Short mmCIF file of C-alpha atoms in Angstrom, two decimals:
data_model
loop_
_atom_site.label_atom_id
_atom_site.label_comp_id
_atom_site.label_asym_id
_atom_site.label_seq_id
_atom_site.Cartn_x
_atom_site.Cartn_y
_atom_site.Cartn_z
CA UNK A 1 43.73 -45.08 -22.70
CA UNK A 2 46.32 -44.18 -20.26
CA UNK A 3 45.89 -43.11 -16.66
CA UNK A 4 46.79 -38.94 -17.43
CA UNK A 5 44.86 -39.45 -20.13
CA UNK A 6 41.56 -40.62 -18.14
CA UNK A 7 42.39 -37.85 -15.22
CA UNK A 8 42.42 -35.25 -17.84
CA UNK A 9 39.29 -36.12 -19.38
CA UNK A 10 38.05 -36.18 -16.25
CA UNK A 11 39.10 -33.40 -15.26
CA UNK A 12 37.44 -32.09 -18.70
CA UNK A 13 33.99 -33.56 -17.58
CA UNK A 14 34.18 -31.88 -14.31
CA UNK A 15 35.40 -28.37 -15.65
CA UNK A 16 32.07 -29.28 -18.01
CA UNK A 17 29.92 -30.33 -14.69
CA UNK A 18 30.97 -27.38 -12.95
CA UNK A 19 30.58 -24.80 -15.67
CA UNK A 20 27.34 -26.50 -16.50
CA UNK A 21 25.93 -26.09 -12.78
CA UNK A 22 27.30 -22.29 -12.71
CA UNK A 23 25.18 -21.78 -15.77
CA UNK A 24 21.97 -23.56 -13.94
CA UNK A 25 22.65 -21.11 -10.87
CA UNK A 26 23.01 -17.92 -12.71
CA UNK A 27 19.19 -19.27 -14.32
CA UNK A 28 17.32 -19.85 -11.38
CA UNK A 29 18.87 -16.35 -9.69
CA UNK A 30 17.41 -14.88 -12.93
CA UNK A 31 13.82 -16.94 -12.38
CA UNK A 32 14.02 -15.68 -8.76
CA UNK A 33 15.10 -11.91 -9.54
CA UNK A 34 12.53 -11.93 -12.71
CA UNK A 35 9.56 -13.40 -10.07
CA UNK A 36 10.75 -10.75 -7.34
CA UNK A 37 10.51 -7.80 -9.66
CA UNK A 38 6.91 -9.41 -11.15
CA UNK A 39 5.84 -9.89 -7.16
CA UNK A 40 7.01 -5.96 -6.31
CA UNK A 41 5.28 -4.82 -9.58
CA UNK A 42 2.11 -6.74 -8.21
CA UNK A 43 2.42 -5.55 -4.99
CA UNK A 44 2.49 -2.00 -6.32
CA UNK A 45 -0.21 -2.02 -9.19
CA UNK A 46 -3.16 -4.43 -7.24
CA UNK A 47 -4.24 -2.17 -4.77
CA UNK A 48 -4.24 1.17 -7.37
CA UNK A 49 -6.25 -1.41 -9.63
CA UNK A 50 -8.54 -2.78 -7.09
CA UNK A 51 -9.05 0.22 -5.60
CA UNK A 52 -10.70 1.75 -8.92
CA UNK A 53 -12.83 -1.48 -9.68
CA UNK A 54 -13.93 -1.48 -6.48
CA UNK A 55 -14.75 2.15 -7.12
CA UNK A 56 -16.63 1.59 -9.71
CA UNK A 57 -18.82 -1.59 -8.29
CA UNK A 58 -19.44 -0.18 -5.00
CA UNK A 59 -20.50 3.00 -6.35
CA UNK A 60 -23.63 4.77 -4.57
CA UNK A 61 -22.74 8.39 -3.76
CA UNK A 62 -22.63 11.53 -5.93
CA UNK A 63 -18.61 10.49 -6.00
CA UNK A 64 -16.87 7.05 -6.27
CA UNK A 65 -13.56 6.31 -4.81
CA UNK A 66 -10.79 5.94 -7.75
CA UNK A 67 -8.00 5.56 -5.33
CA UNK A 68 -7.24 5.19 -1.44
CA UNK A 69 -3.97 7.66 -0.96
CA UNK A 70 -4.55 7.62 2.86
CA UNK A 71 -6.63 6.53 5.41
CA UNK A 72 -8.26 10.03 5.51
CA UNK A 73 -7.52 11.15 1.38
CA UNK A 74 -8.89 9.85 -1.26
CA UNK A 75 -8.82 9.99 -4.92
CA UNK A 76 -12.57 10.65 -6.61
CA UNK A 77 -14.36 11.12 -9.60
CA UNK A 78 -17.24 13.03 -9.31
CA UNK A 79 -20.59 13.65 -11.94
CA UNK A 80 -19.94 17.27 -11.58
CA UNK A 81 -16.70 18.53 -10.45
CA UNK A 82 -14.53 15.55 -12.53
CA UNK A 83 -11.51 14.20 -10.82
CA UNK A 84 -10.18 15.50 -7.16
CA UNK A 85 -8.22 14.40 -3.86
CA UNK A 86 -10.39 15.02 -0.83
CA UNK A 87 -10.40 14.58 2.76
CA UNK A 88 -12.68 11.96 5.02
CA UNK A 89 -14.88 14.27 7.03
CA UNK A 90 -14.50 13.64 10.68
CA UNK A 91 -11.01 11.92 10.97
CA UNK A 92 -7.89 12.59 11.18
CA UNK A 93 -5.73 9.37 10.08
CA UNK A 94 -1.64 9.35 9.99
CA UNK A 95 0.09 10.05 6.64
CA UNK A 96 1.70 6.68 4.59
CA UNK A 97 3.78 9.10 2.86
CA UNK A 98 5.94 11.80 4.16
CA UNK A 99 6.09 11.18 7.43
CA UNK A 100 8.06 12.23 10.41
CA UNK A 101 8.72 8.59 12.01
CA UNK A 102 8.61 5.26 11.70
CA UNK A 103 5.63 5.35 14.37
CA UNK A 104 3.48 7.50 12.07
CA UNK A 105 4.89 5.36 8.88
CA UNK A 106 3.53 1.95 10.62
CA UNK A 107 0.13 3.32 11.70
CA UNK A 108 -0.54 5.22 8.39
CA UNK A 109 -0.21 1.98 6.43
CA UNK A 110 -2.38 0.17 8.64
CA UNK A 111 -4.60 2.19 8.75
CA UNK A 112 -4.82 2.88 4.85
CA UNK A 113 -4.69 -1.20 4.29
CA UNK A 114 -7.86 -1.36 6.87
CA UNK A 115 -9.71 1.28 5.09
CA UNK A 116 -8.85 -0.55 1.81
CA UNK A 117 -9.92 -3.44 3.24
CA UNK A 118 -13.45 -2.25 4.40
CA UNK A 119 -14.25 -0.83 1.33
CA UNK A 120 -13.37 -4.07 -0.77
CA UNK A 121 -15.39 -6.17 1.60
CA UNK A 122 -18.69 -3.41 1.54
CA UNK A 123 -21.78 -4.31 -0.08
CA UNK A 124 -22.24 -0.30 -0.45
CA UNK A 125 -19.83 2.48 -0.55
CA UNK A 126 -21.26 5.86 -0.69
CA UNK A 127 -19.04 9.10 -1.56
CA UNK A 128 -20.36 12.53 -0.91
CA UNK A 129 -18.37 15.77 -1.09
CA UNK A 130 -19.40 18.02 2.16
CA UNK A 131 -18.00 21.83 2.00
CA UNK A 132 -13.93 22.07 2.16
CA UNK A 133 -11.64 22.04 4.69
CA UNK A 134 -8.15 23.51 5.61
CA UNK A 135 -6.30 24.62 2.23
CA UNK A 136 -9.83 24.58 0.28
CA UNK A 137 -9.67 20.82 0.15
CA UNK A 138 -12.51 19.21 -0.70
CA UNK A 139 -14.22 17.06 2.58
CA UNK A 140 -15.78 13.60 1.55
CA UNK A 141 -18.55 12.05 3.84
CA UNK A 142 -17.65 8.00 3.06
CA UNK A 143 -19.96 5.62 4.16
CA UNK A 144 -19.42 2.01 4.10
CA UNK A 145 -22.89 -0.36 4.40
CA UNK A 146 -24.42 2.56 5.84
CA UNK A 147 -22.03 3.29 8.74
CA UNK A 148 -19.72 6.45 8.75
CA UNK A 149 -16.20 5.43 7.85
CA UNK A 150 -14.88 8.52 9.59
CA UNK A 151 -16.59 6.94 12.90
CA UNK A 152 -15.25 3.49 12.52
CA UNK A 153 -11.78 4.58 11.82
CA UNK A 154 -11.70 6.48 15.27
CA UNK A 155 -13.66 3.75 17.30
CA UNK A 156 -10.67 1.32 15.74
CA UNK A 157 -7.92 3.30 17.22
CA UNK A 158 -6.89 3.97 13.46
CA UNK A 159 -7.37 7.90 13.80
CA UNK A 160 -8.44 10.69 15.82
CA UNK A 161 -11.48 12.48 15.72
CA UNK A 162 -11.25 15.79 13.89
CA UNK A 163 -12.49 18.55 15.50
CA UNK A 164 -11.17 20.79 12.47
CA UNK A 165 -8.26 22.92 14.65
CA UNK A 166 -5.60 21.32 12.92
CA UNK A 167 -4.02 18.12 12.95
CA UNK A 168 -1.14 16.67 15.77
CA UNK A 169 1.51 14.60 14.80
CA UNK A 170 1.63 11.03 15.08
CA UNK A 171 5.16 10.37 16.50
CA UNK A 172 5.30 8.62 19.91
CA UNK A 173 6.37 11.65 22.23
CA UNK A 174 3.56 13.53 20.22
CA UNK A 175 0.98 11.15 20.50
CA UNK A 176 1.98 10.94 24.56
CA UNK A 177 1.56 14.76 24.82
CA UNK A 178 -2.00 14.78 23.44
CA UNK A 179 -2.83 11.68 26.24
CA UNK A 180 -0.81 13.52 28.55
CA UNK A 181 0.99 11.09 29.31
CA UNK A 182 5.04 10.99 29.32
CA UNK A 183 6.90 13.03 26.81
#
């Protein structure tokens, strides 16, 4: 074989080689956006799903606890009154949703994943609906291996007590004004 013809096989075989190793590229990206997507999909359906077996375990109230929307609001099913969202008796947590601030954004999600997390490691969680609130929502008395979950969430620093005159924001010059500190 000549010499052109070896450098344009060769070039053939690396046109080949390269095309190949484009092809193996454009695979993994696909593994790696498939496994992202399955890992955001997880991400977004284990909690709602945990959140109702756990409801259904832990169950010791009149109510159980279908879903965890907030640190203070929670989705129930109850013997008598069937499906409702109602709001923890005695705190007042920051919102994960709708929010005014990053501030409020950051606490409301840690607080709702501590919540989550106390009521996945309980023994017991009892649900009781107590008289309604603001609105006519429903209030929920939640406790957690016998101890208030309303009281542990405010002796965390994950809420404020609720004293039922409305609820303050949770953005930093807010939150400064209720200390009275610097706004």
């Amino acid at each position: 074989m000549s010499e052109a013809g070896r450098r344009r096989r060769k070039q053939r075989l690396s046109d080949a080689e390269r095309i190949r190793r484009q092809e193996a590229w454009r695979r993994r990206l696909k593994m790696a956006a498939f496994a992202s997507g399955g890992g955001l999909i997880l991400l977004l359906v284990a909690p709602l799903a945990s959140d109702v077996a756990m409801g259904a375990a832990k169950r010791a109230g009149e109510c159980r606890i279908v879903r965890v929307l907030d640190a203070d609001r929670f989705r129930l099913s109850c013997d008598i009154v069937g499906r409702q969202t109602a709001r923890l008796l005695g705190a007042d947590a920051p919102a994960s949703l709708g929010v005014d601030c990053p501030d409020e954004f950051y606490a409301g999600q840690r607080a709702k994943w501590a919540v989550r997390a106390q009521l996945w490691a309980a023994d017991e969680v009892r649900a009781d609906l107590d008289g309604f609130g603001w609105r006519e929502t429903p209030l929920v008395v939640v406790t957690v291996d016998d101890r208030r979950l309303s009281g542990w969430l405010v002796d965390e620093g994950l809420a404020r007590a609720d004293d039922g005159y409305g609820r303050g924001g949770w953005c930093q010059g807010e939150i400064d004004a209720l200390r009275g500190g610097p706004s």
